[in-house]
Amino acid sequence: MSTFRYSATIKDDKTIIKLGGSLDVKTAPKLDAKINEAINNGSMKIILNLSSIDYIASAGLGVMVSNNSKLRKIGGEIRISSMSEKIDKIFKLLGFNNLFKSYKNDDEALRSF
Amino acid sequence: MMTRLCGHFNARTVMIKNRNRLHISLDRSVNALETLRKQNEAFFIKHDYDEVQVAQYSLAVYELAANIVEHGGSAYARDPLDITWTIIDQEITITVEYRGTPFDITKMPLPDLGKHAESGKDGGLGIYMIRTIMDVVKYSRTNQLNTIVMIKKQVCGS
């Protein structure tokens, strides 16, 4: 399992946060901070690129859900791009695919807004 | 039976000679959860489960352990978390034992995901994940010892 890492890219009024490693009890607060940094910088449309994520525990999912709910109330949203086949299958098994709009890559996610 | 100390994560792995059984005794700490995840994944990879199965079973155990670390009761923080994996006739049984406050996860109502998402709550999905991934979840308590047994039936591996 690899170390959690993240980077953010701003495209107009949207922010792409690329994540890698595991989203769990330890690393979820870092994602929360990164999302809130984007919001504080004026970005309400956030794309989480999950291409290099190998594990999402409920702590990580909770951060995604709570921030998505907060953004949706003010006209924004979190959308997902580039999920691996493994994470996609687990999301579908658990019904989490209905919680977020998901796209094959960043470009599709950007155009969807 | 061999006992091996797992580095600095304060976990002791007891490797039982039968390749279909693994027992770990863990400290109740967030760092120990990483050890748990590694041991869990290694066990299932050794038995040729595919990556989705490995990830699912890892999640179920991790979520339960994380719940116990966070909510198991501060008075019991120094007590270990004992986890045993067994595979018999393709049926996986994971038993988690810990001293702590009583908490029957089988009695918690499962969230409606849509309403949960709207509410914006950031917790409450761990138990949902455990009870969705595993076919059977049982809880019992004797004196101060809580026992949770999770079973996945008839899964292909080796």
Coordinates of C-alpha atoms in Angstrom, one line a residue:
Chain A
M1 CA 0.0 0.0 0.0
S2 CA 1.4 3.4 -1.0
T3 CA 1.7 6.7 0.8
F4 CA -1.2 9.1 0.6
R5 CA -0.5 12.0 -1.8
Y6 CA -2.4 14.7 -3.4
S7 CA -2.1 17.6 -5.8
A8 CA -4.5 20.3 -7.0
T9 CA -4.9 21.9 -10.4
I10 CA -7.2 24.9 -11.0
K11 CA -9.1 25.0 -14.3
D12 CA -11.2 28.2 -14.5
D13 CA -13.7 27.9 -11.6
K14 CA -13.0 24.2 -11.0
T15 CA -10.4 22.4 -9.0
I16 CA -9.0 19.0 -9.8
I17 CA -7.6 17.2 -6.8
K18 CA -5.6 14.2 -7.8
L19 CA -5.3 11.6 -5.0
G20 CA -3.0 8.6 -4.5
G21 CA -2.5 5.9 -2.0
S22 CA -5.1 5.1 0.7
L23 CA -8.0 7.2 2.0
D24 CA -8.5 6.0 5.5
V25 CA -8.7 7.2 9.1
K26 CA -5.2 8.7 9.0
T27 CA -5.4 10.4 5.6
A28 CA -9.0 11.5 5.4
P29 CA -8.4 14.7 7.4
K30 CA -5.8 15.7 4.8
L31 CA -8.3 15.3 2.0
D32 CA -10.8 17.3 4.0
A33 CA -8.2 20.1 4.4
K34 CA -7.5 20.1 0.7
I35 CA -11.1 20.3 -0.3
N36 CA -11.8 23.1 2.1
E37 CA -8.7 24.9 0.8
A38 CA -10.2 24.8 -2.7
I39 CA -13.5 26.0 -1.4
N40 CA -11.9 28.9 0.5
N41 CA -10.1 29.8 -2.7
G42 CA -13.5 30.2 -4.4
S43 CA -13.8 26.9 -6.1
M44 CA -17.2 25.2 -5.7
K45 CA -16.8 22.6 -8.5
I46 CA -14.3 20.0 -7.4
I47 CA -13.2 16.9 -9.3
L48 CA -11.5 14.1 -7.3
N49 CA -9.2 12.1 -9.6
L50 CA -9.0 8.7 -8.0
S51 CA -6.8 7.0 -10.6
S52 CA -4.0 6.3 -8.1
I53 CA -6.2 5.5 -5.1
D54 CA -6.0 1.9 -4.0
Y55 CA -8.3 2.0 -0.9
I56 CA -11.2 4.0 0.3
A57 CA -12.3 3.4 3.9
S58 CA -15.5 5.0 5.4
A59 CA -13.5 7.8 6.9
G60 CA -12.4 8.9 3.4
L61 CA -15.8 8.4 1.9
G62 CA -17.4 10.4 4.8
V63 CA -15.2 13.4 4.0
M64 CA -16.3 13.2 0.3
V65 CA -20.0 12.8 1.2
S66 CA -20.0 15.6 3.8
N67 CA -18.2 18.1 1.6
N68 CA -20.4 17.2 -1.4
S69 CA -23.5 17.9 0.7
K70 CA -22.1 21.2 1.8
L71 CA -21.2 22.2 -1.8
R72 CA -24.5 21.2 -3.3
K73 CA -26.3 23.5 -0.9
I74 CA -24.4 26.5 -2.4
G75 CA -24.5 25.4 -6.0
G76 CA -21.3 23.4 -6.2
E77 CA -20.5 19.7 -6.2
I78 CA -17.8 17.1 -6.0
R79 CA -17.5 14.7 -8.9
I80 CA -15.2 11.8 -9.4
S81 CA -12.9 11.0 -12.3
S82 CA -10.7 8.1 -13.3
M83 CA -11.7 5.5 -10.8
S84 CA -9.7 2.2 -11.1
E85 CA -11.7 -0.9 -12.0
K86 CA -11.2 -2.3 -8.5
I87 CA -12.5 0.8 -6.7
D88 CA -15.4 1.1 -9.2
K89 CA -16.5 -2.5 -8.6
I90 CA -16.4 -2.0 -4.8
F91 CA -18.3 1.3 -5.1
K92 CA -21.0 -0.5 -7.1
L93 CA -21.1 -3.5 -4.7
L94 CA -21.7 -1.1 -1.9
G95 CA -24.1 1.2 -3.7
F96 CA -21.7 4.2 -3.4
N97 CA -21.7 4.8 -7.2
N98 CA -25.1 6.5 -6.6
L99 CA -23.5 9.0 -4.3
F100 CA -21.4 10.8 -6.8
K101 CA -21.3 11.5 -10.5
S102 CA -18.3 9.7 -12.0
Y103 CA -16.4 10.1 -15.2
K104 CA -13.7 8.2 -17.1
N105 CA -11.2 11.1 -17.0
D106 CA -10.7 14.7 -15.9
D107 CA -11.7 16.2 -19.3
E108 CA -15.1 14.5 -19.2
A109 CA -15.6 15.5 -15.6
L110 CA -14.7 19.1 -16.4
R111 CA -17.1 19.3 -19.3
S112 CA -19.9 17.8 -17.2
F113 CA -20.1 20.9 -15.0
Chain B
M1 CA 3.2 -22.3 16.3
M2 CA 5.5 -19.4 15.7
T3 CA 5.4 -15.9 17.2
R4 CA 6.8 -13.0 15.3
L5 CA 6.9 -9.4 16.3
C6 CA 5.9 -7.1 13.5
G7 CA 8.3 -4.2 13.6
H8 CA 7.3 -1.1 15.4
F9 CA 3.6 -1.2 14.9
N10 CA 3.0 -3.0 18.2
A11 CA 1.4 -6.0 16.7
R12 CA 2.2 -9.6 17.4
T13 CA 1.4 -12.1 14.7
V14 CA 0.9 -15.6 15.8
M15 CA 1.2 -17.8 12.7
I16 CA -0.6 -21.0 13.2
K17 CA 0.8 -24.0 11.3
N18 CA -2.4 -24.6 9.4
R19 CA -2.1 -22.3 6.4
N20 CA -5.9 -21.6 6.5
R21 CA -5.7 -19.8 9.9
L22 CA -4.2 -16.6 11.0
H23 CA -4.4 -14.8 14.4
I24 CA -3.2 -11.3 15.3
S25 CA -3.2 -9.5 18.5
L26 CA -3.1 -5.7 17.9
D27 CA -2.7 -2.6 19.9
R28 CA -5.7 -0.2 19.7
S29 CA -4.0 2.5 17.7
V30 CA -4.4 4.0 14.2
N31 CA -0.9 2.8 13.3
A32 CA -1.9 -0.7 14.2
L33 CA -4.7 -0.5 11.7
E34 CA -2.1 -0.3 8.9
T35 CA -0.5 -3.5 10.2
L36 CA -4.0 -5.1 10.3
R37 CA -4.6 -4.1 6.7
K38 CA -1.3 -5.6 5.5
Q39 CA -1.8 -8.9 7.3
N40 CA -5.3 -9.2 6.1
E41 CA -4.4 -8.5 2.5
A42 CA -1.4 -10.8 2.6
F43 CA -3.5 -13.7 4.0
F44 CA -6.1 -13.4 1.2
I45 CA -3.6 -12.9 -1.6
K46 CA -1.8 -16.1 -0.4
H47 CA -5.1 -17.9 -0.8
D48 CA -5.5 -16.5 -4.4
Y49 CA -8.5 -14.2 -3.9
D50 CA -8.8 -11.6 -6.5
E51 CA -8.0 -7.9 -5.8
V52 CA -11.7 -6.9 -5.4
Q53 CA -12.3 -9.7 -2.9
V54 CA -9.1 -8.8 -1.0
A55 CA -10.1 -5.2 -0.9
Q56 CA -13.6 -6.0 0.3
Y57 CA -12.5 -8.3 3.1
S58 CA -9.8 -5.9 4.1
L59 CA -12.4 -3.1 4.3
A60 CA -14.8 -5.1 6.5
V61 CA -12.1 -5.9 9.0
Y62 CA -10.5 -2.4 8.9
E63 CA -13.9 -0.7 9.4
L64 CA -14.6 -2.9 12.5
A65 CA -11.2 -2.4 14.0
A66 CA -11.3 1.4 13.3
N67 CA -14.7 1.5 15.1
I68 CA -13.3 -0.3 18.1
V69 CA -10.2 1.9 18.2
E70 CA -12.3 5.0 18.2
H71 CA -15.4 3.9 20.2
G72 CA -14.3 0.8 22.2
G73 CA -13.9 2.7 25.4
S74 CA -11.0 4.7 26.7
A75 CA -10.8 2.5 29.9
Y76 CA -9.8 -0.4 27.6
A77 CA -7.4 1.5 25.4
R78 CA -4.5 -0.7 26.5
D79 CA -6.3 -4.0 25.9
P80 CA -5.5 -5.8 22.7
L81 CA -7.7 -6.4 19.7
D82 CA -7.6 -10.1 18.8
I83 CA -8.5 -11.0 15.2
T84 CA -8.6 -14.5 13.8
W85 CA -9.1 -15.4 10.1
T86 CA -10.1 -19.0 9.2
I87 CA -10.9 -20.5 5.8
I88 CA -12.7 -23.8 5.8
D89 CA -14.3 -25.2 2.6
Q90 CA -14.2 -21.8 1.0
E91 CA -16.1 -20.2 3.8
I92 CA -14.2 -17.3 5.4
T93 CA -14.7 -16.6 9.1
I94 CA -13.2 -13.5 10.7
T95 CA -13.5 -13.3 14.5
V96 CA -12.7 -10.1 16.4
E97 CA -12.5 -10.1 20.2
Y98 CA -12.0 -7.1 22.4
R99 CA -12.6 -5.9 26.0
G100 CA -14.7 -2.8 25.9
T101 CA -18.0 -1.1 26.1
P102 CA -20.9 -3.2 24.8
F103 CA -21.8 -2.4 21.2
D104 CA -23.9 -4.7 19.0
I105 CA -23.3 -3.7 15.4
T106 CA -26.0 -6.1 14.2
K107 CA -28.6 -4.0 15.9
M108 CA -27.6 -0.6 14.4
P109 CA -30.1 0.5 11.7
L110 CA -28.4 0.7 8.3
P111 CA -28.5 4.1 6.7
D112 CA -30.5 5.0 3.5
L113 CA -27.5 6.1 1.4
G114 CA -29.4 8.8 -0.4
K115 CA -30.7 10.4 2.8
H116 CA -27.3 9.9 4.4
A117 CA -25.6 11.8 1.5
E118 CA -28.2 14.6 1.8
S119 CA -27.7 14.9 5.5
G120 CA -23.9 15.5 4.9
K121 CA -22.9 13.3 7.8
D122 CA -19.3 12.2 7.6
G123 CA -19.7 9.1 9.8
G124 CA -21.9 6.0 9.9
L125 CA -20.9 4.2 6.8
G126 CA -18.4 1.8 8.3
I127 CA -21.0 -0.5 9.8
Y128 CA -23.0 -0.3 6.6
M129 CA -19.9 -1.5 4.7
I130 CA -19.3 -4.4 7.1
R131 CA -22.8 -5.7 7.0
T132 CA -23.0 -5.3 3.2
I133 CA -19.8 -7.0 2.4
M134 CA -20.1 -9.9 4.8
D135 CA -22.9 -12.5 4.6
V136 CA -23.3 -13.0 8.3
V137 CA -22.3 -10.8 11.2
K138 CA -22.8 -12.0 14.8
Y139 CA -22.3 -10.3 18.1
S140 CA -22.0 -11.7 21.6
R141 CA -20.7 -10.5 24.9
T142 CA -19.4 -12.4 27.9
N143 CA -18.3 -10.4 31.0
Q144 CA -16.5 -7.5 29.3
L145 CA -15.4 -9.4 26.2
N146 CA -17.1 -8.5 23.0
T147 CA -17.0 -11.0 20.1
I148 CA -17.9 -10.2 16.6
V149 CA -17.9 -13.0 14.0
M150 CA -18.1 -12.1 10.3
I151 CA -18.7 -14.8 7.7
K152 CA -18.4 -14.8 4.0
K153 CA -19.8 -18.0 2.5
Q154 CA -18.6 -20.1 -0.4
V155 CA -16.1 -17.7 -2.0
C156 CA -13.7 -18.9 -4.6
G157 CA -10.0 -18.8 -3.6
S158 CA -7.7 -21.7 -2.8

